[in-house]
Amino acid sequence: MNDRNKRGFKGRQLIIIIFVTVTLFSLDNLIPVKRVSLSPVSDRSVENPYFKYRTVYGLKTYRAGNSLITEEDILNALKESNIHYAFLTDQRENIFEGNYESYYILNKKLEECKEILDPEKLKISPLNLITYLKFFIWYPFNKDLAYNNIWKLYSEDTFFENFDPEKDKCFVGTVQGNIQFKTRNISFPELTHQIMLVKNYIFLEEKLIDQLYSTKLNLYLSMDSGRVITTLYYDPDLEIFVKTDDGFFTVGDLIDLSTDPEIFIRTSSGKFITAVYKNGKVVGYFPPGTVHIKPENPGYYNVVVFKYSFKLPFNLFLGVRPVAFSNGIFFK
């Protein structure tokens, strides 16, 4: 083989290597694949009476484990991410409790609700190893892209293997909250994107007032009764409430069918699919908009919202992963 042919052969090899590498590193944008038929959304319109508060739960500070997080780190991360409420879960961390302008650091561990979706407990397997490695590749250059890859490690199974709506009362998503290395200008890993990864939206009947202990009590009681939806990185702006003859209810509530209940589920526009489950089985997939359901039999409903990358003909959706989970609504 002459030099010219050798150069051509090596060039083709390089192109093949580049093509295979790019394909492997892009594969997680195409899988998992779902084939679902979307049901139409409703044109019914009822105003949501609940206030929704974005909260992170389970932050770990330097007083717990090997983390080096300080009060200043927490406050800066809350401000940068526009999250106003953070729950610490170790009694040793009540030193940080307080309200700082409109930001709150609260110390209380849930008693009833199960803590799930903890990034520290994500399973790394040969199937998602490349996605995990992409986190470390992107981290020095673009932390948004880096944590986008951590989000992709979550699946429906991550939720359903750790939470059973029939046996477990309720759940809340746990954030990692960990910094292992700090200098004057560098923190690794970066806290702001950590707390954006797993967020909890808490439904309250009344608006919070600017007082530390009433804020803590109201958020805590709503969380511990299951009035929570949890989002992973992306926020589909999920709203869930139930209109009845006796007033309004939401996730975590037990509702009597004699009160003529109607469920309303809403998501914002975007590449989202809303899956509605009854007693653990999917009853329908819906595009963004308002889903209206009139329950007629006892049981429980819960919702999973998926984000997808591409839509193909024949109802094929590529790169489908969950971005929100709801606690159950129970009917008797």
PDB file of N, CA and C in Angstrom, residues 162-242:
ATOM      1  N   ASN A 162     -38.668   2.610  43.960  1.00  0.00           N
ATOM      2  CA  ASN A 162     -38.418   3.160  45.297  1.00  0.00           C
ATOM      3  C   ASN A 162     -39.672   3.671  45.994  1.00  0.00           C
ATOM      4  N   PHE A 163     -40.796   3.683  45.265  1.00  0.00           N
ATOM      5  CA  PHE A 163     -42.026   4.187  45.879  1.00  0.00           C
ATOM      6  C   PHE A 163     -43.215   3.388  45.367  1.00  0.00           C
ATOM      7  N   ASP A 164     -44.032   2.925  46.290  1.00  0.00           N
ATOM      8  CA  ASP A 164     -45.245   2.181  45.974  1.00  0.00           C
ATOM      9  C   ASP A 164     -46.440   2.980  46.492  1.00  0.00           C
ATOM     10  N   PRO A 165     -47.247   3.582  45.596  1.00  0.00           N
ATOM     11  CA  PRO A 165     -48.367   4.420  46.050  1.00  0.00           C
ATOM     12  C   PRO A 165     -49.376   3.675  46.912  1.00  0.00           C
ATOM     13  N   GLU A 166     -49.433   2.343  46.802  1.00  0.00           N
ATOM     14  CA  GLU A 166     -50.374   1.583  47.613  1.00  0.00           C
ATOM     15  C   GLU A 166     -49.872   1.385  49.039  1.00  0.00           C
ATOM     16  N   LYS A 167     -48.551   1.202  49.184  1.00  0.00           N
ATOM     17  CA  LYS A 167     -47.987   0.878  50.496  1.00  0.00           C
ATOM     18  C   LYS A 167     -47.355   2.085  51.186  1.00  0.00           C
ATOM     19  N   ASP A 168     -46.747   2.979  50.399  1.00  0.00           N
ATOM     20  CA  ASP A 168     -46.064   4.149  50.971  1.00  0.00           C
ATOM     21  C   ASP A 168     -47.028   5.326  51.014  1.00  0.00           C
ATOM     22  N   LYS A 169     -47.017   6.050  52.117  1.00  0.00           N
ATOM     23  CA  LYS A 169     -47.985   7.139  52.297  1.00  0.00           C
ATOM     24  C   LYS A 169     -47.770   8.270  51.302  1.00  0.00           C
ATOM     25  N   CYS A 170     -46.529   8.745  51.205  1.00  0.00           N
ATOM     26  CA  CYS A 170     -46.234   9.862  50.304  1.00  0.00           C
ATOM     27  C   CYS A 170     -44.715   9.959  50.138  1.00  0.00           C
ATOM     28  N   PHE A 171     -44.281  10.818  49.232  1.00  0.00           N
ATOM     29  CA  PHE A 171     -42.848  10.943  48.981  1.00  0.00           C
ATOM     30  C   PHE A 171     -42.456  12.406  48.818  1.00  0.00           C
ATOM     31  N   VAL A 172     -41.157  12.640  48.946  1.00  0.00           N
ATOM     32  CA  VAL A 172     -40.560  13.931  48.644  1.00  0.00           C
ATOM     33  C   VAL A 172     -39.209  13.661  47.999  1.00  0.00           C
ATOM     34  N   GLY A 173     -38.829  14.458  47.007  1.00  0.00           N
ATOM     35  CA  GLY A 173     -37.553  14.276  46.329  1.00  0.00           C
ATOM     36  C   GLY A 173     -36.415  14.886  47.135  1.00  0.00           C
ATOM     37  N   THR A 174     -35.315  14.153  47.243  1.00  0.00           N
ATOM     38  CA  THR A 174     -34.183  14.583  48.061  1.00  0.00           C
ATOM     39  C   THR A 174     -33.047  15.097  47.184  1.00  0.00           C
ATOM     40  N   VAL A 175     -32.576  16.287  47.479  1.00  0.00           N
ATOM     41  CA  VAL A 175     -31.467  16.865  46.733  1.00  0.00           C
ATOM     42  C   VAL A 175     -30.148  16.396  47.354  1.00  0.00           C
ATOM     43  N   GLN A 176     -29.071  16.447  46.588  1.00  0.00           N
ATOM     44  CA  GLN A 176     -27.796  15.950  47.107  1.00  0.00           C
ATOM     45  C   GLN A 176     -27.161  16.938  48.081  1.00  0.00           C
ATOM     46  N   GLY A 177     -26.893  18.149  47.636  1.00  0.00           N
ATOM     47  CA  GLY A 177     -26.315  19.155  48.517  1.00  0.00           C
ATOM     48  C   GLY A 177     -24.973  18.747  49.077  1.00  0.00           C
ATOM     49  N   ASN A 178     -23.942  18.766  48.240  1.00  0.00           N
ATOM     50  CA  ASN A 178     -22.637  18.292  48.695  1.00  0.00           C
ATOM     51  C   ASN A 178     -21.524  19.046  47.974  1.00  0.00           C
ATOM     52  N   ILE A 179     -20.597  19.587  48.726  1.00  0.00           N
ATOM     53  CA  ILE A 179     -19.382  20.187  48.162  1.00  0.00           C
ATOM     54  C   ILE A 179     -18.199  19.539  48.873  1.00  0.00           C
ATOM     55  N   GLN A 180     -17.314  18.954  48.116  1.00  0.00           N
ATOM     56  CA  GLN A 180     -16.196  18.215  48.715  1.00  0.00           C
ATOM     57  C   GLN A 180     -14.870  18.966  48.624  1.00  0.00           C
ATOM     58  N   PHE A 181     -14.820  20.015  47.787  1.00  0.00           N
ATOM     59  CA  PHE A 181     -13.565  20.735  47.592  1.00  0.00           C
ATOM     60  C   PHE A 181     -13.881  22.204  47.379  1.00  0.00           C
ATOM     61  N   LYS A 182     -13.179  23.075  48.123  1.00  0.00           N
ATOM     62  CA  LYS A 182     -13.425  24.514  48.005  1.00  0.00           C
ATOM     63  C   LYS A 182     -12.124  25.292  48.075  1.00  0.00           C
ATOM     64  N   THR A 183     -12.027  26.294  47.216  1.00  0.00           N
ATOM     65  CA  THR A 183     -10.995  27.319  47.354  1.00  0.00           C
ATOM     66  C   THR A 183     -11.721  28.656  47.304  1.00  0.00           C
ATOM     67  N   ARG A 184     -10.967  29.708  47.162  1.00  0.00           N
ATOM     68  CA  ARG A 184     -11.597  31.031  47.141  1.00  0.00           C
ATOM     69  C   ARG A 184     -12.531  31.197  45.939  1.00  0.00           C
ATOM     70  N   ASN A 185     -12.157  30.622  44.806  1.00  0.00           N
ATOM     71  CA  ASN A 185     -12.925  30.828  43.581  1.00  0.00           C
ATOM     72  C   ASN A 185     -13.567  29.561  43.023  1.00  0.00           C
ATOM     73  N   ILE A 186     -13.324  28.407  43.628  1.00  0.00           N
ATOM     74  CA  ILE A 186     -13.784  27.149  43.052  1.00  0.00           C
ATOM     75  C   ILE A 186     -14.504  26.325  44.105  1.00  0.00           C
ATOM     76  N   SER A 187     -15.657  25.791  43.743  1.00  0.00           N
ATOM     77  CA  SER A 187     -16.348  24.801  44.562  1.00  0.00           C
ATOM     78  C   SER A 187     -16.663  23.601  43.694  1.00  0.00           C
ATOM     79  N   PHE A 188     -16.334  22.407  44.164  1.00  0.00           N
ATOM     80  CA  PHE A 188     -16.649  21.206  43.390  1.00  0.00           C
ATOM     81  C   PHE A 188     -17.356  20.201  44.297  1.00  0.00           C
ATOM     82  N   PRO A 189     -18.520  19.665  43.903  1.00  0.00           N
ATOM     83  CA  PRO A 189     -19.304  20.127  42.759  1.00  0.00           C
ATOM     84  C   PRO A 189     -20.065  21.412  43.087  1.00  0.00           C
ATOM     85  N   GLU A 190     -20.595  22.060  42.089  1.00  0.00           N
ATOM     86  CA  GLU A 190     -21.231  23.362  42.239  1.00  0.00           C
ATOM     87  C   GLU A 190     -22.645  23.194  42.790  1.00  0.00           C
ATOM     88  N   LEU A 191     -22.992  23.954  43.830  1.00  0.00           N
ATOM     89  CA  LEU A 191     -24.224  23.711  44.578  1.00  0.00           C
ATOM     90  C   LEU A 191     -25.479  24.173  43.847  1.00  0.00           C
ATOM     91  N   THR A 192     -25.409  25.292  43.128  1.00  0.00           N
ATOM     92  CA  THR A 192     -26.603  25.834  42.488  1.00  0.00           C
ATOM     93  C   THR A 192     -27.274  24.823  41.572  1.00  0.00           C
ATOM     94  N   HIS A 193     -26.473  24.153  40.736  1.00  0.00           N
ATOM     95  CA  HIS A 193     -27.053  23.193  39.805  1.00  0.00           C
ATOM     96  C   HIS A 193     -27.502  21.918  40.517  1.00  0.00           C
ATOM     97  N   GLN A 194     -26.884  21.595  41.631  1.00  0.00           N
ATOM     98  CA  GLN A 194     -27.331  20.439  42.406  1.00  0.00           C
ATOM     99  C   GLN A 194     -28.763  20.627  42.883  1.00  0.00           C
ATOM    100  N   ILE A 195     -29.056  21.803  43.435  1.00  0.00           N
ATOM    101  CA  ILE A 195     -30.393  21.997  43.996  1.00  0.00           C
ATOM    102  C   ILE A 195     -31.440  22.234  42.915  1.00  0.00           C
ATOM    103  N   MET A 196     -30.991  22.508  41.681  1.00  0.00           N
ATOM    104  CA  MET A 196     -31.940  22.604  40.570  1.00  0.00           C
ATOM    105  C   MET A 196     -32.303  21.227  40.028  1.00  0.00           C
ATOM    106  N   LEU A 197     -31.544  20.210  40.405  1.00  0.00           N
ATOM    107  CA  LEU A 197     -31.737  18.873  39.844  1.00  0.00           C
ATOM    108  C   LEU A 197     -33.005  18.205  40.369  1.00  0.00           C
ATOM    109  N   VAL A 198     -33.239  18.291  41.683  1.00  0.00           N
ATOM    110  CA  VAL A 198     -34.429  17.674  42.289  1.00  0.00           C
ATOM    111  C   VAL A 198     -35.140  18.739  43.131  1.00  0.00           C
ATOM    112  N   LYS A 199     -36.317  19.162  42.666  1.00  0.00           N
ATOM    113  CA  LYS A 199     -37.066  20.214  43.354  1.00  0.00           C
ATOM    114  C   LYS A 199     -38.452  19.698  43.733  1.00  0.00           C
ATOM    115  N   ASN A 200     -38.980  20.222  44.824  1.00  0.00           N
ATOM    116  CA  ASN A 200     -40.319  19.856  45.273  1.00  0.00           C
ATOM    117  C   ASN A 200     -41.234  21.074  45.229  1.00  0.00           C
ATOM    118  N   TYR A 201     -42.410  20.878  44.665  1.00  0.00           N
ATOM    119  CA  TYR A 201     -43.419  21.938  44.651  1.00  0.00           C
ATOM    120  C   TYR A 201     -44.505  21.561  45.651  1.00  0.00           C
ATOM    121  N   ILE A 202     -44.706  22.443  46.622  1.00  0.00           N
ATOM    122  CA  ILE A 202     -45.622  22.177  47.720  1.00  0.00           C
ATOM    123  C   ILE A 202     -46.886  23.009  47.530  1.00  0.00           C
ATOM    124  N   PHE A 203     -48.056  22.361  47.636  1.00  0.00           N
ATOM    125  CA  PHE A 203     -49.328  23.050  47.463  1.00  0.00           C
ATOM    126  C   PHE A 203     -49.858  23.513  48.815  1.00  0.00           C
ATOM    127  N   LEU A 204     -50.202  24.795  48.895  1.00  0.00           N
ATOM    128  CA  LEU A 204     -50.761  25.386  50.113  1.00  0.00           C
ATOM    129  C   LEU A 204     -52.087  26.064  49.784  1.00  0.00           C
ATOM    130  N   GLU A 205     -53.007  26.008  50.741  1.00  0.00           N
ATOM    131  CA  GLU A 205     -54.306  26.644  50.536  1.00  0.00           C
ATOM    132  C   GLU A 205     -54.225  28.152  50.734  1.00  0.00           C
ATOM    133  N   GLU A 206     -53.301  28.595  51.572  1.00  0.00           N
ATOM    134  CA  GLU A 206     -53.166  30.024  51.837  1.00  0.00           C
ATOM    135  C   GLU A 206     -51.738  30.464  51.551  1.00  0.00           C
ATOM    136  N   LYS A 207     -51.596  31.715  51.200  1.00  0.00           N
ATOM    137  CA  LYS A 207     -50.277  32.254  50.875  1.00  0.00           C
ATOM    138  C   LYS A 207     -49.429  32.375  52.134  1.00  0.00           C
ATOM    139  N   LEU A 208     -48.151  32.044  52.018  1.00  0.00           N
ATOM    140  CA  LEU A 208     -47.249  32.151  53.162  1.00  0.00           C
ATOM    141  C   LEU A 208     -47.052  33.604  53.575  1.00  0.00           C
ATOM    142  N   ILE A 209     -46.948  33.809  54.869  1.00  0.00           N
ATOM    143  CA  ILE A 209     -46.604  35.135  55.371  1.00  0.00           C
ATOM    144  C   ILE A 209     -45.129  35.122  55.773  1.00  0.00           C
ATOM    145  N   ASP A 210     -44.558  36.289  55.909  1.00  0.00           N
ATOM    146  CA  ASP A 210     -43.113  36.415  56.128  1.00  0.00           C
ATOM    147  C   ASP A 210     -42.761  36.207  57.600  1.00  0.00           C
ATOM    148  N   GLN A 211     -42.967  34.981  58.083  1.00  0.00           N
ATOM    149  CA  GLN A 211     -42.602  34.630  59.454  1.00  0.00           C
ATOM    150  C   GLN A 211     -41.965  33.248  59.444  1.00  0.00           C
ATOM    151  N   LEU A 212     -40.862  33.093  60.163  1.00  0.00           N
ATOM    152  CA  LEU A 212     -40.059  31.884  60.076  1.00  0.00           C
ATOM    153  C   LEU A 212     -40.832  30.626  60.465  1.00  0.00           C
ATOM    154  N   TYR A 213     -41.409  30.604  61.649  1.00  0.00           N
ATOM    155  CA  TYR A 213     -41.950  29.335  62.152  1.00  0.00           C
ATOM    156  C   TYR A 213     -43.294  28.983  61.530  1.00  0.00           C
ATOM    157  N   SER A 214     -44.096  29.973  61.164  1.00  0.00           N
ATOM    158  CA  SER A 214     -45.336  29.648  60.452  1.00  0.00           C
ATOM    159  C   SER A 214     -45.019  29.152  59.048  1.00  0.00           C
ATOM    160  N   THR A 215     -43.998  29.732  58.413  1.00  0.00           N
ATOM    161  CA  THR A 215     -43.564  29.260  57.100  1.00  0.00           C
ATOM    162  C   THR A 215     -43.087  27.818  57.187  1.00  0.00           C
ATOM    163  N   LYS A 216     -42.245  27.548  58.175  1.00  0.00           N
ATOM    164  CA  LYS A 216     -41.723  26.195  58.369  1.00  0.00           C
ATOM    165  C   LYS A 216     -42.853  25.203  58.624  1.00  0.00           C
ATOM    166  N   LEU A 217     -43.792  25.563  59.511  1.00  0.00           N
ATOM    167  CA  LEU A 217     -44.883  24.664  59.878  1.00  0.00           C
ATOM    168  C   LEU A 217     -45.786  24.377  58.685  1.00  0.00           C
ATOM    169  N   ASN A 218     -46.163  25.421  57.949  1.00  0.00           N
ATOM    170  CA  ASN A 218     -47.078  25.233  56.818  1.00  0.00           C
ATOM    171  C   ASN A 218     -46.450  24.396  55.711  1.00  0.00           C
ATOM    172  N   LEU A 219     -45.196  24.670  55.378  1.00  0.00           N
ATOM    173  CA  LEU A 219     -44.521  23.879  54.351  1.00  0.00           C
ATOM    174  C   LEU A 219     -44.354  22.429  54.811  1.00  0.00           C
ATOM    175  N   TYR A 220     -43.938  22.267  56.059  1.00  0.00           N
ATOM    176  CA  TYR A 220     -43.694  20.924  56.587  1.00  0.00           C
ATOM    177  C   TYR A 220     -44.972  20.089  56.609  1.00  0.00           C
ATOM    178  N   LEU A 221     -46.058  20.655  57.114  1.00  0.00           N
ATOM    179  CA  LEU A 221     -47.309  19.896  57.213  1.00  0.00           C
ATOM    180  C   LEU A 221     -47.841  19.511  55.840  1.00  0.00           C
ATOM    181  N   SER A 222     -47.706  20.404  54.874  1.00  0.00           N
ATOM    182  CA  SER A 222     -48.161  20.080  53.522  1.00  0.00           C
ATOM    183  C   SER A 222     -47.292  18.996  52.897  1.00  0.00           C
ATOM    184  N   MET A 223     -45.978  19.086  53.094  1.00  0.00           N
ATOM    185  CA  MET A 223     -45.093  18.042  52.580  1.00  0.00           C
ATOM    186  C   MET A 223     -45.408  16.703  53.224  1.00  0.00           C
ATOM    187  N   ASP A 224     -45.569  16.707  54.531  1.00  0.00           N
ATOM    188  CA  ASP A 224     -45.730  15.449  55.254  1.00  0.00           C
ATOM    189  C   ASP A 224     -47.101  14.825  55.041  1.00  0.00           C
ATOM    190  N   SER A 225     -48.029  15.572  54.421  1.00  0.00           N
ATOM    191  CA  SER A 225     -49.325  14.992  54.059  1.00  0.00           C
ATOM    192  C   SER A 225     -49.368  14.628  52.574  1.00  0.00           C
ATOM    193  N   GLY A 226     -48.232  14.812  51.871  1.00  0.00           N
ATOM    194  CA  GLY A 226     -48.153  14.392  50.480  1.00  0.00           C
ATOM    195  C   GLY A 226     -48.627  15.416  49.469  1.00  0.00           C
ATOM    196  N   ARG A 227     -48.769  16.660  49.870  1.00  0.00           N
ATOM    197  CA  ARG A 227     -49.196  17.692  48.917  1.00  0.00           C
ATOM    198  C   ARG A 227     -47.977  18.198  48.132  1.00  0.00           C
ATOM    199  N   VAL A 228     -47.367  17.285  47.423  1.00  0.00           N
ATOM    200  CA  VAL A 228     -46.072  17.554  46.783  1.00  0.00           C
ATOM    201  C   VAL A 228     -46.027  16.935  45.396  1.00  0.00           C
ATOM    202  N   ILE A 229     -45.451  17.674  44.449  1.00  0.00           N
ATOM    203  CA  ILE A 229     -44.976  17.092  43.201  1.00  0.00           C
ATOM    204  C   ILE A 229     -43.470  17.367  43.126  1.00  0.00           C
ATOM    205  N   THR A 230     -42.736  16.459  42.515  1.00  0.00           N
ATOM    206  CA  THR A 230     -41.277  16.583  42.439  1.00  0.00           C
ATOM    207  C   THR A 230     -40.851  16.655  40.987  1.00  0.00           C
ATOM    208  N   THR A 231     -39.975  17.598  40.678  1.00  0.00           N
ATOM    209  CA  THR A 231     -39.488  17.752  39.305  1.00  0.00           C
ATOM    210  C   THR A 231     -37.998  17.437  39.236  1.00  0.00           C
ATOM    211  N   LEU A 232     -37.579  16.974  38.071  1.00  0.00           N
ATOM    212  CA  LEU A 232     -36.182  16.627  37.818  1.00  0.00           C
ATOM    213  C   LEU A 232     -35.617  17.545  36.745  1.00  0.00           C
ATOM    214  N   TYR A 233     -34.865  18.536  37.158  1.00  0.00           N
ATOM    215  CA  TYR A 233     -34.127  19.447  36.280  1.00  0.00           C
ATOM    216  C   TYR A 233     -35.056  20.358  35.477  1.00  0.00           C
ATOM    217  N   TYR A 234     -35.870  19.787  34.596  1.00  0.00           N
ATOM    218  CA  TYR A 234     -36.824  20.585  33.825  1.00  0.00           C
ATOM    219  C   TYR A 234     -38.121  20.745  34.606  1.00  0.00           C
ATOM    220  N   ASP A 235     -38.794  21.866  34.406  1.00  0.00           N
ATOM    221  CA  ASP A 235     -40.035  22.139  35.117  1.00  0.00           C
ATOM    222  C   ASP A 235     -41.185  22.255  34.117  1.00  0.00           C
ATOM    223  N   PRO A 236     -42.089  21.278  34.079  1.00  0.00           N
ATOM    224  CA  PRO A 236     -43.226  21.362  33.162  1.00  0.00           C
ATOM    225  C   PRO A 236     -44.377  22.202  33.698  1.00  0.00           C
ATOM    226  N   ASP A 237     -44.161  22.842  34.865  1.00  0.00           N
ATOM    227  CA  ASP A 237     -45.182  23.687  35.493  1.00  0.00           C
ATOM    228  C   ASP A 237     -46.460  22.884  35.748  1.00  0.00           C
ATOM    229  N   LEU A 238     -46.297  21.734  36.366  1.00  0.00           N
ATOM    230  CA  LEU A 238     -47.409  20.821  36.620  1.00  0.00           C
ATOM    231  C   LEU A 238     -48.308  21.354  37.737  1.00  0.00           C
ATOM    232  N   GLU A 239     -49.611  21.365  37.454  1.00  0.00           N
ATOM    233  CA  GLU A 239     -50.616  21.720  38.452  1.00  0.00           C
ATOM    234  C   GLU A 239     -51.631  20.592  38.538  1.00  0.00           C
ATOM    235  N   ILE A 240     -52.028  20.233  39.762  1.00  0.00           N
ATOM    236  CA  ILE A 240     -53.027  19.188  39.970  1.00  0.00           C
ATOM    237  C   ILE A 240     -53.953  19.634  41.101  1.00  0.00           C
ATOM    238  N   PHE A 241     -55.258  19.676  40.813  1.00  0.00           N
ATOM    239  CA  PHE A 241     -56.213  19.965  41.871  1.00  0.00           C
ATOM    240  C   PHE A 241     -57.539  19.292  41.541  1.00  0.00           C
ATOM    241  N   VAL A 242     -58.374  19.152  42.577  1.00  0.00           N
ATOM    242  CA  VAL A 242     -59.654  18.466  42.439  1.00  0.00           C
ATOM    243  C   VAL A 242     -60.768  19.398  42.916  1.00  0.00           C
TER     244      VAL A 242
END
